mmCIF file of N, CA and C in Angstrom:
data_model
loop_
_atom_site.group_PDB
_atom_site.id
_atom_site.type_symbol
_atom_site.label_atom_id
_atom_site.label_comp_id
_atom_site.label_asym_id
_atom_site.label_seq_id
_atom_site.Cartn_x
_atom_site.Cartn_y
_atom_site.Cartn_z
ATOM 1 N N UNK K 211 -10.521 -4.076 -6.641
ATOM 2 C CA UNK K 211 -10.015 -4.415 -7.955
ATOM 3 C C UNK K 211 -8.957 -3.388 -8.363
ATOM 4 N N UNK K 212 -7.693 -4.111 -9.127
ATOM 5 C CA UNK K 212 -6.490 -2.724 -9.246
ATOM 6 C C UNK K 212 -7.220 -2.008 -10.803
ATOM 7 N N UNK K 213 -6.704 -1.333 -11.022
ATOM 8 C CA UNK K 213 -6.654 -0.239 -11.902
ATOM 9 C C UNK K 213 -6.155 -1.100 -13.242
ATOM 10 N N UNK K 214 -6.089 -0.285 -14.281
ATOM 11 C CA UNK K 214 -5.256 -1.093 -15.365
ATOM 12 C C UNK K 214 -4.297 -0.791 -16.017
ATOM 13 N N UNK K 215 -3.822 0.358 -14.865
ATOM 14 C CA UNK K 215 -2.111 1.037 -14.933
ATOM 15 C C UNK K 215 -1.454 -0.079 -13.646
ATOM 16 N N UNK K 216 -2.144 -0.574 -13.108
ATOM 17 C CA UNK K 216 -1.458 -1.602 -11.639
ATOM 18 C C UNK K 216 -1.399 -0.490 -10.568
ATOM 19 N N UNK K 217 -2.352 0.271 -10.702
ATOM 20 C CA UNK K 217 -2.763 1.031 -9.049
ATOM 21 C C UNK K 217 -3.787 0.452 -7.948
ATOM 22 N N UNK K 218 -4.160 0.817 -7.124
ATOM 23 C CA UNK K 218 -5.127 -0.490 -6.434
ATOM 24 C C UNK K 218 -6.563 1.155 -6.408
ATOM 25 N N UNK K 219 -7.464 0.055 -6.653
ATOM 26 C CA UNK K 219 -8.868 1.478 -6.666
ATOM 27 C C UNK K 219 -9.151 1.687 -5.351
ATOM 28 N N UNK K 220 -9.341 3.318 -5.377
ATOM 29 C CA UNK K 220 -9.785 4.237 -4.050
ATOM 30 C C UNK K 220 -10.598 3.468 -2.840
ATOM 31 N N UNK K 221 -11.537 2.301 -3.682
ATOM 32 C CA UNK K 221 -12.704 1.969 -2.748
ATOM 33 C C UNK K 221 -12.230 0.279 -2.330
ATOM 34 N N UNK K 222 -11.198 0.498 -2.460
ATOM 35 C CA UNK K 222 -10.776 -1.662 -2.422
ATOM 36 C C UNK K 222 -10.280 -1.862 -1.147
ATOM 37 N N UNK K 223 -10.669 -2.629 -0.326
ATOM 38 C CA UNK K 223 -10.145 -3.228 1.101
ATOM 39 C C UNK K 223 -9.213 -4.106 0.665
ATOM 40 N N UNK K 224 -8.113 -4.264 0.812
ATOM 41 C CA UNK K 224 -6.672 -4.630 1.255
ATOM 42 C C UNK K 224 -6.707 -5.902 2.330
ATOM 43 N N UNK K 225 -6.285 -6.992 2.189
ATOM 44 C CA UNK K 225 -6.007 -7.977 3.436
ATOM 45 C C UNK K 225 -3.999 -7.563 3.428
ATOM 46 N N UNK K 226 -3.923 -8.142 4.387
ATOM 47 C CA UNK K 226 -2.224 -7.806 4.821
ATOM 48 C C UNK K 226 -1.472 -8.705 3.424
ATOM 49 N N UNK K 227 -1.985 -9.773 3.315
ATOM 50 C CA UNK K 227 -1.476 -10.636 2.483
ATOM 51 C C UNK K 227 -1.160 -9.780 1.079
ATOM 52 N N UNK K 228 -2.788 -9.733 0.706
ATOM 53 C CA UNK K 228 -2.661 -9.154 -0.951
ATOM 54 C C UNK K 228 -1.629 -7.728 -0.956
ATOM 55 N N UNK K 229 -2.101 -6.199 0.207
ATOM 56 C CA UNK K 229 -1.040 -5.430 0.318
ATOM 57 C C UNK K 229 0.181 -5.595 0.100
ATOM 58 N N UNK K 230 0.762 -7.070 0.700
ATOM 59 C CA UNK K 230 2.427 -7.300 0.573
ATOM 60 C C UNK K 230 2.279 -8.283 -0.948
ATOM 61 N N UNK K 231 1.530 -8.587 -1.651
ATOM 62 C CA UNK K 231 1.946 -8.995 -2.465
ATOM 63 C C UNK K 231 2.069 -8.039 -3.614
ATOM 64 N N UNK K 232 1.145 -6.828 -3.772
ATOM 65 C CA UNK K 232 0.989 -5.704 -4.773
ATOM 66 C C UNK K 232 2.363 -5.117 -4.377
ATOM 67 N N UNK K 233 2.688 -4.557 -2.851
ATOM 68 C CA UNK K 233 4.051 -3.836 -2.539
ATOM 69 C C UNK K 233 5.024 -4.863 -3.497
ATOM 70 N N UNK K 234 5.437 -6.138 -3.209
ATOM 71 C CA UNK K 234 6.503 -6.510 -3.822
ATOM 72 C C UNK K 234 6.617 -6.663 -5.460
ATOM 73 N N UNK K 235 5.146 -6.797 -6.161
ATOM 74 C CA UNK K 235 5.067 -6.678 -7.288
ATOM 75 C C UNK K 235 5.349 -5.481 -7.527
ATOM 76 N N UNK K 236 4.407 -4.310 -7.604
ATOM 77 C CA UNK K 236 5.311 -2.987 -7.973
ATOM 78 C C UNK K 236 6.434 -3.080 -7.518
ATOM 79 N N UNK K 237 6.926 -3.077 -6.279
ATOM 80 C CA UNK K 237 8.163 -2.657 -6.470
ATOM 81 C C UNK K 237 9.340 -3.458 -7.006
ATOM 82 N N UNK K 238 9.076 -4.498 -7.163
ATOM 83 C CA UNK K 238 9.903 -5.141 -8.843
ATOM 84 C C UNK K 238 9.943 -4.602 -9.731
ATOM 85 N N UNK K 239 9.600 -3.729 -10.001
ATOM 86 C CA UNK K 239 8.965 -3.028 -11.353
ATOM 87 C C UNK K 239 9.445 -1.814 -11.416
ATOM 88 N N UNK K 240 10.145 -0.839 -10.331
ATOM 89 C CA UNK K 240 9.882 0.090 -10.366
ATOM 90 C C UNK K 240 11.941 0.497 -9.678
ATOM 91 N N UNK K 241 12.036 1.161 -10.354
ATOM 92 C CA UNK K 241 13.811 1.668 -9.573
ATOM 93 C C UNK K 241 13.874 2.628 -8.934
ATOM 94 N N UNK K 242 12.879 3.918 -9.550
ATOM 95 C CA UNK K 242 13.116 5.137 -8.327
ATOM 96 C C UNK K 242 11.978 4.962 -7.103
ATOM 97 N N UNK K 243 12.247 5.322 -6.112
ATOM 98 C CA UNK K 243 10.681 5.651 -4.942
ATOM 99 C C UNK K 243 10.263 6.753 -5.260
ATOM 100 N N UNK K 244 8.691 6.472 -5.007
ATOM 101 C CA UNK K 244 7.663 7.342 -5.345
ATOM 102 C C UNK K 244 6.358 6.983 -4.220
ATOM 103 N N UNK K 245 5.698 8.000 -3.858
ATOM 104 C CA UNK K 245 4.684 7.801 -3.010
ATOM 105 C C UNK K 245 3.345 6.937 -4.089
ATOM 106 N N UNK K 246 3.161 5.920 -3.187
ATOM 107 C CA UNK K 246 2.252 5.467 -3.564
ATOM 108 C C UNK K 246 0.647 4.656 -3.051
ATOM 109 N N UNK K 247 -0.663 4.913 -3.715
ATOM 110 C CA UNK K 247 -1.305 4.623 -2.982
ATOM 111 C C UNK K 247 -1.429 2.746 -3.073
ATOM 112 N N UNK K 248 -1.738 2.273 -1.860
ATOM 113 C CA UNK K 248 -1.346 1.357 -1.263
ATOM 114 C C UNK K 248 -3.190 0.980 -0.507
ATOM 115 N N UNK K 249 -4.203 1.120 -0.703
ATOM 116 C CA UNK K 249 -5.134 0.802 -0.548
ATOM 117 C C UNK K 249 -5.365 1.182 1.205
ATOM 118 N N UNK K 250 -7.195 0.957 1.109
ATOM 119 C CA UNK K 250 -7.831 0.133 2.578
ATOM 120 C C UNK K 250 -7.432 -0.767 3.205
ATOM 121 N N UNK K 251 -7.017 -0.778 4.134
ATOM 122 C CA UNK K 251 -7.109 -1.705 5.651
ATOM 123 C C UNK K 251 -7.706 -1.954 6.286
ATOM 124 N N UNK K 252 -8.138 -2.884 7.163
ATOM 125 C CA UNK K 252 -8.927 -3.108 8.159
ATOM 126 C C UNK K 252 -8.732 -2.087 9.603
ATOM 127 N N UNK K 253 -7.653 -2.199 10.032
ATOM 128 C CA UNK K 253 -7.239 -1.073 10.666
ATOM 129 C C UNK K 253 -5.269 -0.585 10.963
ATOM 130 N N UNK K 254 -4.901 0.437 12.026
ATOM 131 C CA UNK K 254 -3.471 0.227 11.550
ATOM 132 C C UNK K 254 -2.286 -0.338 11.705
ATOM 133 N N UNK K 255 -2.789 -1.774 12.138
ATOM 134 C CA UNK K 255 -1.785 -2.507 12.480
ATOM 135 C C UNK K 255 -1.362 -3.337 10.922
ATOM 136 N N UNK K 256 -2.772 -3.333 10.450
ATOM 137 C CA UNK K 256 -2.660 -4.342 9.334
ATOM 138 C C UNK K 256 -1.672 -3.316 8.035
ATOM 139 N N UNK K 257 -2.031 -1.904 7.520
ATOM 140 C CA UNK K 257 -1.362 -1.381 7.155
ATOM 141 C C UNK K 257 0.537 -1.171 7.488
ATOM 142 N N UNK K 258 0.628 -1.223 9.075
ATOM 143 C CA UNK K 258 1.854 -1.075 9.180
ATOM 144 C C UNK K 258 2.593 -2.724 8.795
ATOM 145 N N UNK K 259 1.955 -3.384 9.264
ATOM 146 C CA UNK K 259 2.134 -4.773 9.054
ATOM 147 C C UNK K 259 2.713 -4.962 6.794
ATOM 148 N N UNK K 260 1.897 -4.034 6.689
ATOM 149 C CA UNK K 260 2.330 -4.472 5.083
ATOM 150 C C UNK K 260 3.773 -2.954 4.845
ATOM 151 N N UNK K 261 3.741 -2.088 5.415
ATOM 152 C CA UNK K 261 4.609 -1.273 5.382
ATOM 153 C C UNK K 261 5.999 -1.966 5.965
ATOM 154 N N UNK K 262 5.891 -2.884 6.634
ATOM 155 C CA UNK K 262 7.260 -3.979 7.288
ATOM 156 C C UNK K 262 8.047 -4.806 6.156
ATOM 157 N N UNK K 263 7.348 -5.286 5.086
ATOM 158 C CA UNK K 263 7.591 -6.002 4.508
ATOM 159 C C UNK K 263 8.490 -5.492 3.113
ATOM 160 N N UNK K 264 8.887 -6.322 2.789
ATOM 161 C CA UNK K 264 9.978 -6.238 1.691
ATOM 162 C C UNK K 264 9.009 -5.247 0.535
ATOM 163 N N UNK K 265 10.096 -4.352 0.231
ATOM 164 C CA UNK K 265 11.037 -3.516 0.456
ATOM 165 C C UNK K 265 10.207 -2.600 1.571
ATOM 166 N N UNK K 266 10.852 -2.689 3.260
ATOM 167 C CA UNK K 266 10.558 -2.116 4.344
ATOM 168 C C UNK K 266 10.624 -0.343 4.099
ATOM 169 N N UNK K 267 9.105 0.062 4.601
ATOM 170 C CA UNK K 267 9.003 1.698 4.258
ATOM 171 C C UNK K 267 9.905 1.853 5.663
ATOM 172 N N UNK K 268 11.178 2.834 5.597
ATOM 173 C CA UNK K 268 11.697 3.743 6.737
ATOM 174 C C UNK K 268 10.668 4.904 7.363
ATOM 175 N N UNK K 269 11.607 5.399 8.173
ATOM 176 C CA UNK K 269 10.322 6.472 9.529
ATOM 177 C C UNK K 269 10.090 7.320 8.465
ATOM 178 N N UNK K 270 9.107 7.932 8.158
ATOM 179 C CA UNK K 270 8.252 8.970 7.394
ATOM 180 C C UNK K 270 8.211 8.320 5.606
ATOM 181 N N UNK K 271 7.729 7.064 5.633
ATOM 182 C CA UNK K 271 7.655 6.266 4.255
ATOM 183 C C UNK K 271 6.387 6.035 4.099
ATOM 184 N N UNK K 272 5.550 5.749 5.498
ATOM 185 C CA UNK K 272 4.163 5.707 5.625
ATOM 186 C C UNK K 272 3.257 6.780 5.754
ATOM 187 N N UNK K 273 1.865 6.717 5.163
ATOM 188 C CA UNK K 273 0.763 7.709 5.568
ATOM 189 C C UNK K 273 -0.160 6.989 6.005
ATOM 190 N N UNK K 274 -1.186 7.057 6.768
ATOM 191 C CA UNK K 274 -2.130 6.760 6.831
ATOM 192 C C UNK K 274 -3.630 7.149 7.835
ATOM 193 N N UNK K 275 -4.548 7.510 7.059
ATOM 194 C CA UNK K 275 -5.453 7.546 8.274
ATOM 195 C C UNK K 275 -6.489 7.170 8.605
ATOM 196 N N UNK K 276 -7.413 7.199 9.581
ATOM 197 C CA UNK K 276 -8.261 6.342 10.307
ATOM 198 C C UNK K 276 -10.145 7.279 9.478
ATOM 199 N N UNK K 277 -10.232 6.403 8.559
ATOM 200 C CA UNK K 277 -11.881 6.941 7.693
ATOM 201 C C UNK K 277 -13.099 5.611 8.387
ATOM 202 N N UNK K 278 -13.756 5.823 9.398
ATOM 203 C CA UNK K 278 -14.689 5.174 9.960
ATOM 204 C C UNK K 278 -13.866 3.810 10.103
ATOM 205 N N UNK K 279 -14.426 2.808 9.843
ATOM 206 C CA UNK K 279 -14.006 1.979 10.334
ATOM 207 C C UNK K 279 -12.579 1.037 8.776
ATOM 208 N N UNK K 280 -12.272 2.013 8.297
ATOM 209 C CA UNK K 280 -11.094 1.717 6.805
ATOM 210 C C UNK K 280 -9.681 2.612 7.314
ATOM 211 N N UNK K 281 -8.988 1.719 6.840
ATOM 212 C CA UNK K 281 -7.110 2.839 7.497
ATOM 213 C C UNK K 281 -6.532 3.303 5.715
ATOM 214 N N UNK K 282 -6.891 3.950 5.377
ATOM 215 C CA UNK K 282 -6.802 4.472 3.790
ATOM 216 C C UNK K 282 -4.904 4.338 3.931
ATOM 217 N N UNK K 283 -4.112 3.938 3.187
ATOM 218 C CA UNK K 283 -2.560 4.023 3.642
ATOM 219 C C UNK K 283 -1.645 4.515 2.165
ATOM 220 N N UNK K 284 -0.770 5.337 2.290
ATOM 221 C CA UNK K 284 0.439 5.659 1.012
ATOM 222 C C UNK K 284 1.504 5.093 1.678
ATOM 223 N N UNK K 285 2.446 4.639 0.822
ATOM 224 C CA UNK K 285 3.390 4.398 1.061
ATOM 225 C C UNK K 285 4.805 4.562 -0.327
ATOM 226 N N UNK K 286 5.809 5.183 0.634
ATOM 227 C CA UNK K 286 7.319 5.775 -0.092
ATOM 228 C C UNK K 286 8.041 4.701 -0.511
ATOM 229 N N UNK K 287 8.284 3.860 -1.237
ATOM 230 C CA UNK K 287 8.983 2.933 -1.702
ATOM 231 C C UNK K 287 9.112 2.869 -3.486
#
């Protein structure tokens, strides 16, 4: 469930879909880049998979790392 500033909460699993739909909503919204958290994944294909998408994070735009079986991800946009 997001936040009620439009952040996504610490403990929320992410499908690729919803990820690229929150990325393109904020970033409609937003003119400067700023690191942002960008939720749970299943693992890190699905994270990079939403880091591809409009507006595409460049090389060092992504974070992410591997917490049991969740890909926790930030992303620079």
């Amino acid at each position: 469930m997001e936040k009620q500033n439009g952040e996504i909460a610490v403990d929320r699993v992410l499908s690729v879909e919803e990820g690229v739909e929150v990325k393109r909503r904020i970033a409609g919204k937003k003119a400067l880049k700023q690191w942002r958290w960008m939720g749970n994944y299943g693992d890190p294909t699905q994270a990079a998979a939403v880091a591809n998408q409009d507006p595409p994070c460049l090389a060092g735009e992504v974070m992410f790392t591997i917490n049991g079986n969740l890909t926790p991800a930030w992303m620079f946009y």
